mmCIF file of C-alpha atoms in Angstrom:
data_model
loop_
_atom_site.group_PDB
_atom_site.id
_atom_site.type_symbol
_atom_site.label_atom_id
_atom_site.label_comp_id
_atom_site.label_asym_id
_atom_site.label_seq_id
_atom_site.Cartn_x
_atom_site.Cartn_y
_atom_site.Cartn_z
ATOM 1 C CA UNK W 21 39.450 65.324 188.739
ATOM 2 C CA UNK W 22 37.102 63.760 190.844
ATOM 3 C CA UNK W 23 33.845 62.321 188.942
ATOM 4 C CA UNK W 24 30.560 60.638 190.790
ATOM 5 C CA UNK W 25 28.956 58.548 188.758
ATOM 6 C CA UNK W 26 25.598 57.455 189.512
ATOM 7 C CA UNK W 27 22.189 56.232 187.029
ATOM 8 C CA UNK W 28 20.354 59.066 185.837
ATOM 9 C CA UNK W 29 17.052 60.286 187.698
ATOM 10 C CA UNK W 30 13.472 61.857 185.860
ATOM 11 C CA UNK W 31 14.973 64.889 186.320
ATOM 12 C CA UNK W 32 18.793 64.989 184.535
ATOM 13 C CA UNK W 33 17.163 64.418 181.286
ATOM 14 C CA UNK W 34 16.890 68.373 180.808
ATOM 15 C CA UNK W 35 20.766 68.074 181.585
ATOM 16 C CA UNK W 36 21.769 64.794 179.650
ATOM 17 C CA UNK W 37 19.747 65.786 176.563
ATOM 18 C CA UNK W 38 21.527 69.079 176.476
ATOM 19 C CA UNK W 39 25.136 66.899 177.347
ATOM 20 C CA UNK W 40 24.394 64.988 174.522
ATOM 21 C CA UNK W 41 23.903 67.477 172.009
ATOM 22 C CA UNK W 42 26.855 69.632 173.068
ATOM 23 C CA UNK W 43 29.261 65.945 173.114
ATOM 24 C CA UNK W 44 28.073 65.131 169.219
ATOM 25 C CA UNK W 45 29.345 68.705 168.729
ATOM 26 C CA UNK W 46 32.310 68.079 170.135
ATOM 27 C CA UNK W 47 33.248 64.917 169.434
ATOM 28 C CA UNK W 48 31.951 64.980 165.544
ATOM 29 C CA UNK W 49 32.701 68.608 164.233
ATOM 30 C CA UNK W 50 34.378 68.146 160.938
ATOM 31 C CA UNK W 51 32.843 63.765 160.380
ATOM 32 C CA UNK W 52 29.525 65.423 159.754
ATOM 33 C CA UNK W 53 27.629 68.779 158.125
ATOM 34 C CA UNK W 54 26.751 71.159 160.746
ATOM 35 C CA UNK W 55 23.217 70.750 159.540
ATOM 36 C CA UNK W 56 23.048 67.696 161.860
ATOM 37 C CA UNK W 57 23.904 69.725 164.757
ATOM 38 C CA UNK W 58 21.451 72.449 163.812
ATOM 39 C CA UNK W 59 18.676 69.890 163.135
ATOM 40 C CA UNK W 60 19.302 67.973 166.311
ATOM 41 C CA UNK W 61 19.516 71.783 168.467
ATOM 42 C CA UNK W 62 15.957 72.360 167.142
ATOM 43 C CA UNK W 63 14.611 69.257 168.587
ATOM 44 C CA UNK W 64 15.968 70.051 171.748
ATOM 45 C CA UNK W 65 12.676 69.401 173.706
ATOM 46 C CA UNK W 66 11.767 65.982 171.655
ATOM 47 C CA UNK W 67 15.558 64.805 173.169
ATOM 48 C CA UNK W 68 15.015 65.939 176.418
ATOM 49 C CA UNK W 69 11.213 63.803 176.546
ATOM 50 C CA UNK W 70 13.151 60.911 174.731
ATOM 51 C CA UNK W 71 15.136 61.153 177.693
ATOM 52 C CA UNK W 72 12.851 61.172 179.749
ATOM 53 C CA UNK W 73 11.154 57.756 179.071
ATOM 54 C CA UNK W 74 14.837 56.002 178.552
ATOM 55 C CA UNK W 75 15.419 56.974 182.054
ATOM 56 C CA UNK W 76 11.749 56.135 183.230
ATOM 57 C CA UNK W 77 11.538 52.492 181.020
ATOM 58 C CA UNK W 78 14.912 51.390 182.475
ATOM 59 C CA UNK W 79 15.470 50.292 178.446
ATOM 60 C CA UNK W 80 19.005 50.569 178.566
ATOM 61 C CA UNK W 81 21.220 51.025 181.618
ATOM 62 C CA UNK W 82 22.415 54.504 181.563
ATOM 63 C CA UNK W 83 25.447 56.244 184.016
ATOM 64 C CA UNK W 84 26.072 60.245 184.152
ATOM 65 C CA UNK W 85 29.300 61.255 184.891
ATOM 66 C CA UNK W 86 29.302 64.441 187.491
ATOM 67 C CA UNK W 87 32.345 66.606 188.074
ATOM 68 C CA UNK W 88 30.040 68.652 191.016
ATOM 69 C CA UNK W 89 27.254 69.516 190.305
ATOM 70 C CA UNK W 90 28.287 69.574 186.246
ATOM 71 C CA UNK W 91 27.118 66.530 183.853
ATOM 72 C CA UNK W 92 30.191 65.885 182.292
ATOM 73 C CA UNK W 93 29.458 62.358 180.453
ATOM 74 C CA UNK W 94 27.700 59.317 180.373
ATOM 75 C CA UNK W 95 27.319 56.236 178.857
ATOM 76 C CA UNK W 96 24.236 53.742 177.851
ATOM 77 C CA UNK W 97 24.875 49.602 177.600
ATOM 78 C CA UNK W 98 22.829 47.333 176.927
ATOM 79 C CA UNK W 99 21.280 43.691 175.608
ATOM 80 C CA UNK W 100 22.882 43.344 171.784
ATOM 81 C CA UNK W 101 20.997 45.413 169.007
ATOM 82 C CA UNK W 102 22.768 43.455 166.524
ATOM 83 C CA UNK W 103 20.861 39.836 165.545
ATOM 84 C CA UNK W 104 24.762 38.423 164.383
ATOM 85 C CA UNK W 105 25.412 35.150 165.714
ATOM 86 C CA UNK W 106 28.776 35.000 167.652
ATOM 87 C CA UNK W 107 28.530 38.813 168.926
ATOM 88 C CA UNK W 108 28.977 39.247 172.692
ATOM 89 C CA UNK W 109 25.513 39.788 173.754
ATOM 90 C CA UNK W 110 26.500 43.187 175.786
ATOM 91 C CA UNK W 111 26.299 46.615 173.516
ATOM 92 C CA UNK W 112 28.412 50.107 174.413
ATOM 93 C CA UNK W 113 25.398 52.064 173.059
ATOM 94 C CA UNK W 114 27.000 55.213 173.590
ATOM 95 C CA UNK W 115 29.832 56.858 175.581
ATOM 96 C CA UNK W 116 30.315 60.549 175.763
ATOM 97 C CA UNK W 117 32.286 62.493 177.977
ATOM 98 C CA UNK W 118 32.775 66.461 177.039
ATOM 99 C CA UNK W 119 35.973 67.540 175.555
ATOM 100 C CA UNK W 120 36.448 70.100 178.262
ATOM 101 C CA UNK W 121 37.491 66.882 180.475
ATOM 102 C CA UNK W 122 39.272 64.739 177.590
ATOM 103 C CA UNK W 123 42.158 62.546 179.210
ATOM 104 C CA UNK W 124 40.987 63.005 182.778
ATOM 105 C CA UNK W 125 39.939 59.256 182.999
ATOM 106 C CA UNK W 126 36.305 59.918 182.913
ATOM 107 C CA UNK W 127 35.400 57.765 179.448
ATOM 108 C CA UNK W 128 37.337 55.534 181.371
ATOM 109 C CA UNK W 129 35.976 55.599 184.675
ATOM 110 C CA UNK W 130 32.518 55.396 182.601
ATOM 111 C CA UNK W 131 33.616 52.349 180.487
ATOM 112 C CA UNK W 132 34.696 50.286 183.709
ATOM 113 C CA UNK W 133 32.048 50.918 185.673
ATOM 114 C CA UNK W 134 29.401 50.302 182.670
ATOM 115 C CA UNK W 135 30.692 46.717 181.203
ATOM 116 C CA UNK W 136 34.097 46.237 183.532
ATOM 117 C CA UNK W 137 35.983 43.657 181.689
ATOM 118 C CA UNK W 138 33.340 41.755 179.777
ATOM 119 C CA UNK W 139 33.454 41.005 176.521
ATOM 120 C CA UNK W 140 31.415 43.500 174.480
ATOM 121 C CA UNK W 141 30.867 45.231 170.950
ATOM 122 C CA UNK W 142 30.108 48.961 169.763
ATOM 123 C CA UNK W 143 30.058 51.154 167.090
ATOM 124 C CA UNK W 144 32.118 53.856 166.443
ATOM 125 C CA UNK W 145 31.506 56.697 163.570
ATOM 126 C CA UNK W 146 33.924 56.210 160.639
ATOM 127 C CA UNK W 147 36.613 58.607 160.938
ATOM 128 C CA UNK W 148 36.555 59.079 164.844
ATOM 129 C CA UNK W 149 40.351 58.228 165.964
ATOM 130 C CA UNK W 150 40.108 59.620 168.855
ATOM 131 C CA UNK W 151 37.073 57.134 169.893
ATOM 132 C CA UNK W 152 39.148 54.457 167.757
ATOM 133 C CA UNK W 153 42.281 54.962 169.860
ATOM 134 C CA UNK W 154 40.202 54.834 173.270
ATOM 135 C CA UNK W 155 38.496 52.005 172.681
ATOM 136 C CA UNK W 156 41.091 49.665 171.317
ATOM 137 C CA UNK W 157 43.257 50.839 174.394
ATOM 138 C CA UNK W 158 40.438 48.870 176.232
ATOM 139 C CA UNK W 159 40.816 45.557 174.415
ATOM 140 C CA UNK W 160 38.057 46.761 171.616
ATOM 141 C CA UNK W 161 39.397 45.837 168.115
ATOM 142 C CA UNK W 162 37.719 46.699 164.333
ATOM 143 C CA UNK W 163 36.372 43.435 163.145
ATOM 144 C CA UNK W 164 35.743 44.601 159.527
ATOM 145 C CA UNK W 165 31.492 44.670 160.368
ATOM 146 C CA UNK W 166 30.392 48.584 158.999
ATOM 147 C CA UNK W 167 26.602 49.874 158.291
ATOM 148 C CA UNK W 168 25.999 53.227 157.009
ATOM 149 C CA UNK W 169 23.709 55.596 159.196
ATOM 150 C CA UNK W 170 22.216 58.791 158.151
ATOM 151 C CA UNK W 171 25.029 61.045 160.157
ATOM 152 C CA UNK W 172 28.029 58.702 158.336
ATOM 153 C CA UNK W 173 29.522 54.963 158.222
ATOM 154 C CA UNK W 174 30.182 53.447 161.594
ATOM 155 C CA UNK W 175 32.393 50.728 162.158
ATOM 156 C CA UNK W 176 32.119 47.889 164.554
ATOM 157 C CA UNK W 177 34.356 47.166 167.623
ATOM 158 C CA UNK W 178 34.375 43.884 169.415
ATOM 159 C CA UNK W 179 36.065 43.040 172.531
ATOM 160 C CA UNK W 180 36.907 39.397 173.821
ATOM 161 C CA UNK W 181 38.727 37.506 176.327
#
């Protein structure tokens, strides 16, 4: 598969927001109620204006996968969240690809382009092995650090060198 990746522009947030809510879908069906995904669907146009001013503020640094002319993931990094002393100071906010292109080297291609080998943390939703198995296959291990969201219990990854 071939994938261009590039930053996202004012006007893929129609197509990322939808992205995103089809990749929680995807990648969550079965970790959380389907009441999340029906709640999120009917915010639809909030997601796409939070979009919107992500891409315009530059707040996190954001690259969309594109198989064509078809989103097919993306992924957000960015300055720590996380106050902890001793963390890397680089954050995998998210990184979705869809499942229609799962083990086609596009989380991958994402990952290395977004943080290439630097040493960095995430989190990951509590149950997710597939995420889990990606992600220490990249140097990312669990360090033990959880904190309980309103969709479920995530877990921390850290990666160092």
């Amino acid at each position: 598969m071939t994938v261009r990746l590039a930053p996202p522009r004012g006007e893929d947030a129609e197509a990322l927001a939808d992205l995103h809510l089809d990749v929680w879908e995807e990648a969550y069906a079965g970790l959380m109620p389907a009441s999340v995904f029906t709640e999120r669907r009917a915010r639809r146009d909030a997601r796409v204006e939070s979009w919107r001013g992500i891409i315009a503020a530059g707040s996190s640094d954001n690259l969309l996968a594109w198989s064509g002319d078809r989103l097919v993931g993306f992924s957000s990094t960015g300055s720590g969240r996380d106050p902890e002393p001793g963390l890397p100071p680089l954050e995998l906010m998210g990184l979705y690809v869809r499942s229609s292109v799962y083990g086609q080297g596009v989380g991958f291609a994402l990952l290395t382009a977004a943080i290439g080998d630097a040493d960095a943390y995430l989190w990951v939703l509590d149950g997710n092995a597939r995420a889990i198995r990606f992600y220490e296959r990249q140097g990312f291990r669990l360090d033990g650090a959880t904190k309980p969201e309103d969709v479920g219990l995530e877990r921390r990854m850290v990666r160092r060198h």
